[in-house]
Coordinates of C-alpha atoms in Angstrom, one line a residue:
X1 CA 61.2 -28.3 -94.4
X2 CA 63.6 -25.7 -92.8
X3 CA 64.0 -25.1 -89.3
X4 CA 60.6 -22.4 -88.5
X5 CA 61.0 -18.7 -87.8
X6 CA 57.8 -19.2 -86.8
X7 CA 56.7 -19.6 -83.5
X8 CA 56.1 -23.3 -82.3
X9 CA 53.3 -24.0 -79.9
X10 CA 53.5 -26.2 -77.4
X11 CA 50.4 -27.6 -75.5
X12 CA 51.6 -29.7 -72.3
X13 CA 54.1 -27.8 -71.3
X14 CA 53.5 -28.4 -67.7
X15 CA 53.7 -31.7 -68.2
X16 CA 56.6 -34.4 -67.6
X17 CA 57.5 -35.2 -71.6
X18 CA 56.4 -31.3 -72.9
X19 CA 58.6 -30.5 -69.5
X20 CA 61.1 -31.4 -71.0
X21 CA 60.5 -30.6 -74.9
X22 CA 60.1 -27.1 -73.8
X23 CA 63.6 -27.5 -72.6
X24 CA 65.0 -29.0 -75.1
X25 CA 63.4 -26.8 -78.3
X26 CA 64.9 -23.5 -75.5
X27 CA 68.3 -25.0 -75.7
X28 CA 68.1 -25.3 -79.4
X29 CA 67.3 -21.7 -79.9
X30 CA 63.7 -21.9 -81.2
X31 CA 60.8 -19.5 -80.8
X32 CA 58.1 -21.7 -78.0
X33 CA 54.9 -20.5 -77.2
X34 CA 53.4 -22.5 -74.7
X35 CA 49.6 -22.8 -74.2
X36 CA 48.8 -23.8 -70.7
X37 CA 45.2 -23.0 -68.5
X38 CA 47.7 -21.6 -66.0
X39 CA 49.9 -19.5 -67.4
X40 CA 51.3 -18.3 -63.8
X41 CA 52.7 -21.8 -62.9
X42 CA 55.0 -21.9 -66.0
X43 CA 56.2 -18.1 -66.5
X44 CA 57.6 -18.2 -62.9
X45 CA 60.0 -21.2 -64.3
X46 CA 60.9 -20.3 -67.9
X47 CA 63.1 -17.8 -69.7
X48 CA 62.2 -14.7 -70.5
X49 CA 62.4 -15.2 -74.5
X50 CA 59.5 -18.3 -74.0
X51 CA 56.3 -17.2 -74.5
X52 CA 53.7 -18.1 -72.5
X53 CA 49.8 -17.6 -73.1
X54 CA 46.7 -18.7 -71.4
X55 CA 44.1 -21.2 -73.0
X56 CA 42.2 -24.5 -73.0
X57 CA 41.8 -26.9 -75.7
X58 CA 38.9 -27.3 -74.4
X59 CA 37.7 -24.2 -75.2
X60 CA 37.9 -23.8 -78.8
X61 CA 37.9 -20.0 -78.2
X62 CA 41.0 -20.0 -76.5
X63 CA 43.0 -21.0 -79.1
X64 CA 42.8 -18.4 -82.1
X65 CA 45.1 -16.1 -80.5
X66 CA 47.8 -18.8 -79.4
X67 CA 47.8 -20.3 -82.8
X68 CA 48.8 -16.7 -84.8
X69 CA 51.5 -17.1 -86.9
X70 CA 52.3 -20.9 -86.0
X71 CA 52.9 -23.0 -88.6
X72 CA 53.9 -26.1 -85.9
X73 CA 52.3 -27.5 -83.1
X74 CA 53.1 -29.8 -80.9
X75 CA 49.9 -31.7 -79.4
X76 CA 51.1 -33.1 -75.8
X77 CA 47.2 -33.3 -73.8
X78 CA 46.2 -36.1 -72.3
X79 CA 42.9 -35.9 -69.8
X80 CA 43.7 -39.7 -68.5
X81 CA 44.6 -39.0 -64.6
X82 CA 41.8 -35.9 -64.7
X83 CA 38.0 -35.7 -63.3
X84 CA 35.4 -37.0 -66.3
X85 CA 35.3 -39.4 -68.8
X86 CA 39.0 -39.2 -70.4
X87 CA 38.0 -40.5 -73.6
X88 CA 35.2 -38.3 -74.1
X89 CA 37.6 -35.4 -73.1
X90 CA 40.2 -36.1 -75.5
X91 CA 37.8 -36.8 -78.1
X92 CA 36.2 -33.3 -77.9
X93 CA 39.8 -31.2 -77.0
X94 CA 41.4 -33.2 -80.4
X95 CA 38.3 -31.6 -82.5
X96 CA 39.1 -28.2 -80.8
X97 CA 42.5 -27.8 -81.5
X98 CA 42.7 -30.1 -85.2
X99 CA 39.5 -26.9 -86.1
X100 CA 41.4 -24.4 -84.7
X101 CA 44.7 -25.2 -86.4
X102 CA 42.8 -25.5 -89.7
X103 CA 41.6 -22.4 -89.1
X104 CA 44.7 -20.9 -88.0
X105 CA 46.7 -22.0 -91.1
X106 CA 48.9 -24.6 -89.1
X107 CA 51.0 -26.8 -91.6
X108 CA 51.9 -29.3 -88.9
X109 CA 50.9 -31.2 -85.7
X110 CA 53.0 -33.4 -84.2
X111 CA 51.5 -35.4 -81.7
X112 CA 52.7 -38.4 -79.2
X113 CA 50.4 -41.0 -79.1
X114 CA 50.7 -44.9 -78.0
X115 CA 51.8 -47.9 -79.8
X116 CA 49.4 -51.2 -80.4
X117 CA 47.4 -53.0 -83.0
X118 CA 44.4 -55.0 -83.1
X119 CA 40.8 -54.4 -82.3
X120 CA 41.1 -55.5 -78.7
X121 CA 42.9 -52.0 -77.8
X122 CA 42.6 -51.1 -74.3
X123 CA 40.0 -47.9 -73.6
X124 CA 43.6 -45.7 -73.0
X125 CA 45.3 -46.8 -75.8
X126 CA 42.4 -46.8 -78.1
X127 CA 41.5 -42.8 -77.3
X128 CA 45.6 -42.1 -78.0
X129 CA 44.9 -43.7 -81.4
X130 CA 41.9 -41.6 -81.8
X131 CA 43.4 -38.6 -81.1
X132 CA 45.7 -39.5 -84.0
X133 CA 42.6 -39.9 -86.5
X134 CA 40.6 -36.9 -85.5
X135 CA 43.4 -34.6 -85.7
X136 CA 44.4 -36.1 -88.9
X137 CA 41.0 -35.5 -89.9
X138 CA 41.3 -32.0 -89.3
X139 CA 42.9 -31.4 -92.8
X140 CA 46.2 -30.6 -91.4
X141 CA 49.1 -33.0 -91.8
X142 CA 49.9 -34.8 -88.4
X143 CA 53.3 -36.1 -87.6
X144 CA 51.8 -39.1 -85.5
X145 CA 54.9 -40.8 -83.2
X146 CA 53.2 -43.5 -81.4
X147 CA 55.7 -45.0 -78.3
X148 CA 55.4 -47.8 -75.5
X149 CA 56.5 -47.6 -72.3
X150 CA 58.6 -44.0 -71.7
X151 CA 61.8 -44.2 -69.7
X152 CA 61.7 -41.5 -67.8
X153 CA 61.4 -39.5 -64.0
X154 CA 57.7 -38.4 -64.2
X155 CA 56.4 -40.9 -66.8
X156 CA 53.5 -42.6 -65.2
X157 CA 54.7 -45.9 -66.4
X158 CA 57.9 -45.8 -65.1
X159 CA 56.6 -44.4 -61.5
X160 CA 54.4 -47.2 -61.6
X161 CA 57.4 -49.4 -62.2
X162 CA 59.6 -47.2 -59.0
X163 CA 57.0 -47.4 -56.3
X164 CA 56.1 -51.4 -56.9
X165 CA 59.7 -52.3 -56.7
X166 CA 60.9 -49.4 -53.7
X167 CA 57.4 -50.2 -51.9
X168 CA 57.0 -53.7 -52.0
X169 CA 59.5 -56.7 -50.5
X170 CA 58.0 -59.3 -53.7
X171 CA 55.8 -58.1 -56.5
X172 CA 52.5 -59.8 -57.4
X173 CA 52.5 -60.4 -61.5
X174 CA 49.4 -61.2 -62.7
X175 CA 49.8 -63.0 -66.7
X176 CA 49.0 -59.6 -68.5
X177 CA 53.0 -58.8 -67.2
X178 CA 54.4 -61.3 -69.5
X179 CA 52.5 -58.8 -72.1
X180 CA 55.4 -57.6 -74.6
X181 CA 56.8 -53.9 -74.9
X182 CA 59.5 -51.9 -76.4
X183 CA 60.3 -49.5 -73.7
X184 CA 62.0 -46.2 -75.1
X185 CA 64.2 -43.9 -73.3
X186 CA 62.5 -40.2 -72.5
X187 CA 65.6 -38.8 -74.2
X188 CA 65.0 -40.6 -77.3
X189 CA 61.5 -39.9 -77.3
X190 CA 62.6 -36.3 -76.8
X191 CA 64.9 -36.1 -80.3
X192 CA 62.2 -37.8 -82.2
X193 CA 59.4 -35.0 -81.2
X194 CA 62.1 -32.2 -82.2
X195 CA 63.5 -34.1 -85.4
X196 CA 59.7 -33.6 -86.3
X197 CA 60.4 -29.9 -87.0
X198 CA 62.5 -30.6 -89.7
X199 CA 61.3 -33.9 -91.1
X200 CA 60.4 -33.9 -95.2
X201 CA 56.9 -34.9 -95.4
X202 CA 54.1 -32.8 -96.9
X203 CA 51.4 -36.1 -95.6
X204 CA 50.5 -37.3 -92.3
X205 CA 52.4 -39.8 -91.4
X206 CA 52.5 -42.3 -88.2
X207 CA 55.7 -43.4 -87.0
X208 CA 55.4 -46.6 -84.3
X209 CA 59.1 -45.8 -82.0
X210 CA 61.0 -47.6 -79.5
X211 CA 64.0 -48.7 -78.1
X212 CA 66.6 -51.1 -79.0
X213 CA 64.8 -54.2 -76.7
X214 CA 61.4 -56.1 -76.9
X215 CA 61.1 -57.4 -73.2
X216 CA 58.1 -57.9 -71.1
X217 CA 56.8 -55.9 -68.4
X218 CA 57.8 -57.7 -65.4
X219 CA 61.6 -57.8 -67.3
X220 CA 61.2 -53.5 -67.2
X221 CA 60.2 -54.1 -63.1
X222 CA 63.5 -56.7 -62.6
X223 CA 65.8 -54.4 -64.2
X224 CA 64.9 -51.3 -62.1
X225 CA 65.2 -54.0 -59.1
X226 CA 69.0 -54.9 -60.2
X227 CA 70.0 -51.4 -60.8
X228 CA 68.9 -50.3 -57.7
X229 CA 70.3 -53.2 -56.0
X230 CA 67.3 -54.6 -54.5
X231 CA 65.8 -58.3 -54.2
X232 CA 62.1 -57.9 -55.7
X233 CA 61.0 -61.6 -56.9
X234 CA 58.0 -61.2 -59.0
X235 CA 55.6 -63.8 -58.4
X236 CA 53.5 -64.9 -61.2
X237 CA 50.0 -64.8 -59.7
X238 CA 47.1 -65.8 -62.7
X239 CA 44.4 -64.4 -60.1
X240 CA 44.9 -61.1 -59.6
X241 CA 41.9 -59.6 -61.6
X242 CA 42.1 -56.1 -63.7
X243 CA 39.7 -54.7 -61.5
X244 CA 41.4 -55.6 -58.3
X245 CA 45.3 -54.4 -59.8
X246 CA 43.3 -51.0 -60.3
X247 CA 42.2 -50.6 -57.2
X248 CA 46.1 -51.3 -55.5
X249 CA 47.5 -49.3 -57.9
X250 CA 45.5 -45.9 -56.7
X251 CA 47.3 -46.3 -53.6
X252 CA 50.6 -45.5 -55.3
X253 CA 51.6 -42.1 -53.3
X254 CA 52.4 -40.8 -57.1
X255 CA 50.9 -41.0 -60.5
X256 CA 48.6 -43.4 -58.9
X257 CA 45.2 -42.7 -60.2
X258 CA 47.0 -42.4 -64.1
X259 CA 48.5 -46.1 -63.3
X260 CA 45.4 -47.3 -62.3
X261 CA 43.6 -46.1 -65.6
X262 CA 46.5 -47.5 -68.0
X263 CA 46.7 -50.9 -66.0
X264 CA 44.0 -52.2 -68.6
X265 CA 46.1 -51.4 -71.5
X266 CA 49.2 -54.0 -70.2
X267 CA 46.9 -56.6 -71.8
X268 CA 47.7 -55.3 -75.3
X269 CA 51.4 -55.6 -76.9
X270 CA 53.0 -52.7 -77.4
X271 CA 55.7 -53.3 -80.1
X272 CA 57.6 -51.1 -83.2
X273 CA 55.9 -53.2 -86.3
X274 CA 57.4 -50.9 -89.2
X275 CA 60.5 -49.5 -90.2
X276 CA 59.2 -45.9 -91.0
X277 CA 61.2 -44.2 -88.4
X278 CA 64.6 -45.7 -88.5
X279 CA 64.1 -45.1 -92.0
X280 CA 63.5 -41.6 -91.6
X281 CA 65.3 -40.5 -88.2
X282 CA 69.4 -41.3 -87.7
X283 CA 68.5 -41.8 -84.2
X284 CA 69.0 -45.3 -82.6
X285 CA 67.4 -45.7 -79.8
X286 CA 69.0 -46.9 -76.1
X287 CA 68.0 -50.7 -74.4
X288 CA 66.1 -51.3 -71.8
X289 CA 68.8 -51.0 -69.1
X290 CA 70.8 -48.2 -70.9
X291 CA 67.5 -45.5 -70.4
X292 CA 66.9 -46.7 -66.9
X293 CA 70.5 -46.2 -66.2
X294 CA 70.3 -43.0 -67.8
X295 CA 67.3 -42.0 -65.3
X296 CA 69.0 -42.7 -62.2
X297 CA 72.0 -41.0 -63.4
X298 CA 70.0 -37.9 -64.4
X299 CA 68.0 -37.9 -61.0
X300 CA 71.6 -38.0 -59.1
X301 CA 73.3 -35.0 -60.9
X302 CA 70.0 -32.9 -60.7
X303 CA 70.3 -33.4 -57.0
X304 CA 73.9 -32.9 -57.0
X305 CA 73.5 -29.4 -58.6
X306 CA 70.4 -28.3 -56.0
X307 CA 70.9 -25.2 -54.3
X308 CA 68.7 -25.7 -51.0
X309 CA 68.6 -22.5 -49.9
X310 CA 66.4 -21.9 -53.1
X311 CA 64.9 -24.9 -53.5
X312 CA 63.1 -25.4 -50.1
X313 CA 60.2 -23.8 -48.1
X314 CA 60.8 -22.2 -45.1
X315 CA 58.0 -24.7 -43.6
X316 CA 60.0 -27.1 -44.7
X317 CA 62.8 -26.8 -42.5
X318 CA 61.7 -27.8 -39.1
X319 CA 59.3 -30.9 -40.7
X320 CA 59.5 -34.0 -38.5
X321 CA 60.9 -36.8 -41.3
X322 CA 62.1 -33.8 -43.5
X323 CA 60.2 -34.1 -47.1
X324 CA 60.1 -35.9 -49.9
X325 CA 61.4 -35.4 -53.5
X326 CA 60.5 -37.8 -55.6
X327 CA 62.0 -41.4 -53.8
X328 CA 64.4 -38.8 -51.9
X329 CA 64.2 -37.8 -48.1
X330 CA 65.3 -34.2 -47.5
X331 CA 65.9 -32.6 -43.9
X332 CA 68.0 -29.6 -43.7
X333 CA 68.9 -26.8 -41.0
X334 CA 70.2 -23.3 -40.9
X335 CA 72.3 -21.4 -38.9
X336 CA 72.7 -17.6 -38.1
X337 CA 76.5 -16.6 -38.3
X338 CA 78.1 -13.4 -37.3
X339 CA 81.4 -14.9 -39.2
X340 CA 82.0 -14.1 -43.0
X341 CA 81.4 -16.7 -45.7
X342 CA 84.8 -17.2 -46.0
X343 CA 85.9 -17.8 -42.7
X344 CA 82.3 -19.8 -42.5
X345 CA 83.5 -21.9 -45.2
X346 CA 86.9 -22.4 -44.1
X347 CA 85.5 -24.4 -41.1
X348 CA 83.3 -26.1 -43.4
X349 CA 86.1 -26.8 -45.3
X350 CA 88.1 -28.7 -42.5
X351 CA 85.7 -31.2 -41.2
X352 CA 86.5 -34.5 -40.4
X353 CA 90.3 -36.0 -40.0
X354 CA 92.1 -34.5 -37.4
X355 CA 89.6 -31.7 -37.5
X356 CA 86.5 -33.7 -36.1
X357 CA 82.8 -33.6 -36.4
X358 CA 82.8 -30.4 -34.3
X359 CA 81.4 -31.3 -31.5
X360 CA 79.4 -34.5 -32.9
X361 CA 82.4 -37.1 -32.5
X362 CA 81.4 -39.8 -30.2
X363 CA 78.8 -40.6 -33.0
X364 CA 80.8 -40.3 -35.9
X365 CA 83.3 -42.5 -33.8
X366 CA 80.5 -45.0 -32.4
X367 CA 79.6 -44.8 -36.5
X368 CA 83.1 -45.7 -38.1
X369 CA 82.9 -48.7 -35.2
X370 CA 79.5 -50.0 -36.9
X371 CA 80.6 -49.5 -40.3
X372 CA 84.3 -51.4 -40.2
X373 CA 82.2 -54.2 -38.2
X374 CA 80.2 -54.6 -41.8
X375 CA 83.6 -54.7 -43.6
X376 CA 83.5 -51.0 -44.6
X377 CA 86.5 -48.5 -44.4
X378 CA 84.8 -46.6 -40.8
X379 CA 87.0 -43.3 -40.0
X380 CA 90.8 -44.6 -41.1
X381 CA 90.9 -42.9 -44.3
X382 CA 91.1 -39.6 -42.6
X383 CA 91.9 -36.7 -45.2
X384 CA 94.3 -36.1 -47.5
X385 CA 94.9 -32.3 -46.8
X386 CA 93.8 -31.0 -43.3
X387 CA 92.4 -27.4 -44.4
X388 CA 91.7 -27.8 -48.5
X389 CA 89.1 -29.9 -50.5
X390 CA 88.8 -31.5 -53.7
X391 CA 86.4 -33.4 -55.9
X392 CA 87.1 -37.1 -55.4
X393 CA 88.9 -36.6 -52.1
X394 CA 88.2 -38.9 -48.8
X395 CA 87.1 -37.3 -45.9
X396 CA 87.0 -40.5 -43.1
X397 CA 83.8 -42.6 -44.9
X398 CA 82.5 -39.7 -47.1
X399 CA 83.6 -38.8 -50.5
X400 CA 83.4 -35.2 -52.0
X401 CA 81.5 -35.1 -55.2
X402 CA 81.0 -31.2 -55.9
X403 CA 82.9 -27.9 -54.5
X404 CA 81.9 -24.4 -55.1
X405 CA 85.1 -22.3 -52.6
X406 CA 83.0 -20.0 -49.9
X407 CA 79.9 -21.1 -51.3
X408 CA 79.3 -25.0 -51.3
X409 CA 80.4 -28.3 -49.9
X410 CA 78.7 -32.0 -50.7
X411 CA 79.9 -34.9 -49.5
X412 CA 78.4 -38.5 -50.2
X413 CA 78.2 -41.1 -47.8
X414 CA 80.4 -44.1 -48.6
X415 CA 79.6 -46.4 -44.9
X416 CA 77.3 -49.2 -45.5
X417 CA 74.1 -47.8 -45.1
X418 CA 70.1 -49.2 -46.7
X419 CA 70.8 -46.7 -48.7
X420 CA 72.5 -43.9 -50.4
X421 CA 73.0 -40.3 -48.3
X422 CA 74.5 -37.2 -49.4
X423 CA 75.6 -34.5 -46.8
X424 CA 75.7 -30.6 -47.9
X425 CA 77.2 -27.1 -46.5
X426 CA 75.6 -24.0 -48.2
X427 CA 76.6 -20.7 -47.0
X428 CA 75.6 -17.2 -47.9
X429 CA 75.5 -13.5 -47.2
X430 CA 78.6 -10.8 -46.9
X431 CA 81.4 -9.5 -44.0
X432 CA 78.5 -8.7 -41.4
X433 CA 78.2 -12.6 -41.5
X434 CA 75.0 -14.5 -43.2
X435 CA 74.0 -17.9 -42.8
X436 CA 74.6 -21.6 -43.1
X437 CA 72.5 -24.9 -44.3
X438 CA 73.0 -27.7 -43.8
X439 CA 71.0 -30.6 -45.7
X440 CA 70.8 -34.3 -45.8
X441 CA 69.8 -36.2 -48.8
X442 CA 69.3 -39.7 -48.2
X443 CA 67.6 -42.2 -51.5
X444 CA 66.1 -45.2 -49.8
X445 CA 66.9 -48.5 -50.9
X446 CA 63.5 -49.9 -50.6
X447 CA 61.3 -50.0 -47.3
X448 CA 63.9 -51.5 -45.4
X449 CA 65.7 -47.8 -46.0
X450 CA 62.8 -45.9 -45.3
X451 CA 62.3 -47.5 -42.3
X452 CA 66.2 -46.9 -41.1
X453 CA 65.7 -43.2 -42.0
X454 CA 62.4 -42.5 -40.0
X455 CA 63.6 -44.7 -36.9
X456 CA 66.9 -42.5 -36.7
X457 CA 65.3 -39.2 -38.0
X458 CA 65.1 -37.8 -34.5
X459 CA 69.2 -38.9 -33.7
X460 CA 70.5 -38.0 -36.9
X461 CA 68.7 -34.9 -36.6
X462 CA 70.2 -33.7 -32.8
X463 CA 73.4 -35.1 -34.4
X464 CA 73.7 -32.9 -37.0
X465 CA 72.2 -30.1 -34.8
X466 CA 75.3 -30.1 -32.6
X467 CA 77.8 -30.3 -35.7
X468 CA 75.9 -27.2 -37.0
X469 CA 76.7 -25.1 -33.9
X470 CA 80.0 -26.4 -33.6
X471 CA 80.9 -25.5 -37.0
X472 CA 78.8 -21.7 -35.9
X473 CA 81.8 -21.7 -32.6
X474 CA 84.7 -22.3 -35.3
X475 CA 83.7 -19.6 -37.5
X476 CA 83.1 -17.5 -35.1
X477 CA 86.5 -17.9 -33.3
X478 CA 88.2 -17.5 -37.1
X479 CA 89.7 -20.8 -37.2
X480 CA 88.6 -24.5 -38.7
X481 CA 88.6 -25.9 -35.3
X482 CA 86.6 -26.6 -32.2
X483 CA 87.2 -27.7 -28.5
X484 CA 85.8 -30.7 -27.8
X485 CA 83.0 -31.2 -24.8

């Protein structure tokens, strides 16, 4: 099958995996259409060339006109996490849309679904299977990938996996974590759903995917745990009932009630039994510790590349504790500036070394102490050039990882700290003068990080107050320093 001139639809667009198809199908040029019951929430954040129409697949009706002209469709609902009986729900929306692609003269579905065998499924990944039949059913051929655990920011298994290990100082493991699974990298997943456009089959066919390791469950939790650098022991614990796991589970800040409902299904194995897809796909898929690494890595340059003046409400500003993103703790500040951008820069530019904190330096001093008591480097790197920055330069115990001249400044923190923080300069506006921010990103190692940032908040946050107006006074005066107090 050639690549489609066709438009493909996409359902689940607003979701974490059809996020990130959408995404990926842009970047490779095709025609999307993307079905979504709120069609507001996904123009405001695509490109112009994606369409985007309103509809339920849950209301047969609403599908004709999405469907016109499609000959693929990518099926990416799931009502597990929703009000109602999920099963039910998925039962009926899989009749709607398998009718109304019939009807619509679709050639192919392709749909995600979950991996296991066996008549013992658990309730979630039973309906996933079902889905599978009853839009095969349908009459129109199905490209059925069916995965285990997906490696990825946003999957609801991998959350699961984050806020046990970041939340708790030892994690209870009941027996079911012993449970085998063949965890696959969200990237992976990804190039299987769009080698589906162009895969040769004229049947329905089911293709069981995963990546390169079979490893338990409490193996996924211990290798988060080492690549974030945090003791978890998980305790084996043969008590801990289904029902009682469920309830705990809700409590997760995030993806909580979805954990809760897929807890049952960690009884079943979840493994790649065939061959079909490395037979038909080049793709081979990344390890266990390769797709988490690949996570973290992804989260870090995303943050990295964040524009705060965009990305955060006003509200947001002036929180006590700053918010949250994801595992993240943001605070952030702005400034008024009758200087340029340039000249605003310039003393941005020059902090630290000779320079100083601008105004802030019996901390950063009292700081350096703490941090060469703890065998880090404190403040005797200085800088290497007392006016201009680079990416990969020291400035005392920060490092600078990005550098956009008159626009952007981000240092990361490299003092021991529970922890990883990131320190940014943004400025903006024209010769009249304009404005500065100043954020702080700081990624918690665990609780014992969470608690250093919320017992500091209120320091940290006069701290870099004060460097914020000093940095206003050198602007001001047209030169990248300030007298000190």
């Amino acid at each position: 099958m050639t690549q489609p001139q066709n438009p493909v639809l996409l359902t689940g667009a607003t979701g974490y995996i059809g996020g990130r198809l959408l995404e990926r199908l842009e970047a490779a040029g095709h025609r999307v259409r993307c079905l979504t019951r709120r069609p507001e929430t996904l123009t405001a954040r695509t490109h112009a060339r994606i369409e985007v129409v309103a509809g339920d697949v849950l209301e047969r009706d609403s599908l004709s006109a999405a469907m016109r002209d499609v000959r693929i469709a990518y099926y990416m609902v799931h009502s597990m996490g929703g009000s109602g009986d999920f099963v039910q729900l998925d039962r009926q929306a899989a009749l709607n849309f398998g009718h109304a692609a019939r009807e619509a003269g679709v050639r192919r579905i392709v749909y995600l679904g979950g991996l296991g065998t066996g008549d013992e499924l658990s309730p979630h990944l039973a309906s996933r299977q079902e889905v599978g039949r009853i839009l095969r059913d349908s009459g129109v051929t199905v490209v059925e990938f069916r995965a285990s655990i997906v490696i990825g920011a946003g999957s609801a298994s991998f959350e699961t996996v984050r806020g046990l290990v970041e939340g708790l100082p030892a994690i209870p493991a009941p027996r079911s974590l012993e449970t085998a699974a063949q965890p696959i990298a969200l990237e992976d997943a990804i190039e299987y759903l769009v080698g589906a456009l162009s895969l040769e089959t004229e049947e329905s066919v089911i293709l069981e995917i995963g990546g390169q390791d079979r490893v338990s469950y409490s193996a996924v939790i211990r290798e988060y745990a080492r690549q974030r650098r945090l003791r978890r022991p998980v305790i084996p614990l043969s008590s801990i009932s289904t029902r009682l796991a469920r309830r705990f589970l809700r409590l997760l800040p995030r993806h909580g009630a979805v954990a809760a409902a897929m807890v049952d299904s960690v009884r079943n194995d979840t493994v790649v039994n065939t061959s079909a897809a490395a037979e038909a796909f080049a793709l081979r898929p990344r390890g266990l510790a390769a797709a988490i690494e690949l996570v973290l890595a992804d989260e870090d340059r995303r943050f990295a590349d964040t524009r705060w003046f965009d990305a955060l409400a006003p509200g947001a500003i002036a929180r006590w504790g700053g918010v949250s993103h994801g595992r993240r703790r943001v605070s952030s500040q702005t400034m008024p500036v009758s200087a340029s951008p340039e000249e605003s820069f310039a003393a941005i530019e020059s902090i630290g070394g000779g320079t100083g904190w601008y105004g802030t330096d019996w901390f950063w001093q009292l700081r350096g102490l703490l941090d060469r008591l703890r065998g880090g480097e404190g403040l005797r790197r200085g800088r290497r050039d007392p006016d201009n920055v680079r990416v990969g330069d020291a400035i005392d115990f920060w490092r600078v990882e990005r550098v956009e001249p008159g626009r952007r400044l981000l240092l990361r923190a490299e003092m021991k700290l529970p922890g990883r923080l990131w320190l940014q300069f943004e400025v903006k506006g024209d010769h009249n003068g304009g404005q500065v921010r100043q954020t702080t990103v700081f990624d918690p190692a665990g609780y014992l990080g969470l608690l250093y940032w919320y017992l500091l908040f209120g320091l940290h946050r006069r701290v870099f107050g004060a460097m914020l107006r000093g940095l206003n006074r050198a602007s001001a005066s047209g030169r990248a320093a300030v007298a000190r107090p």
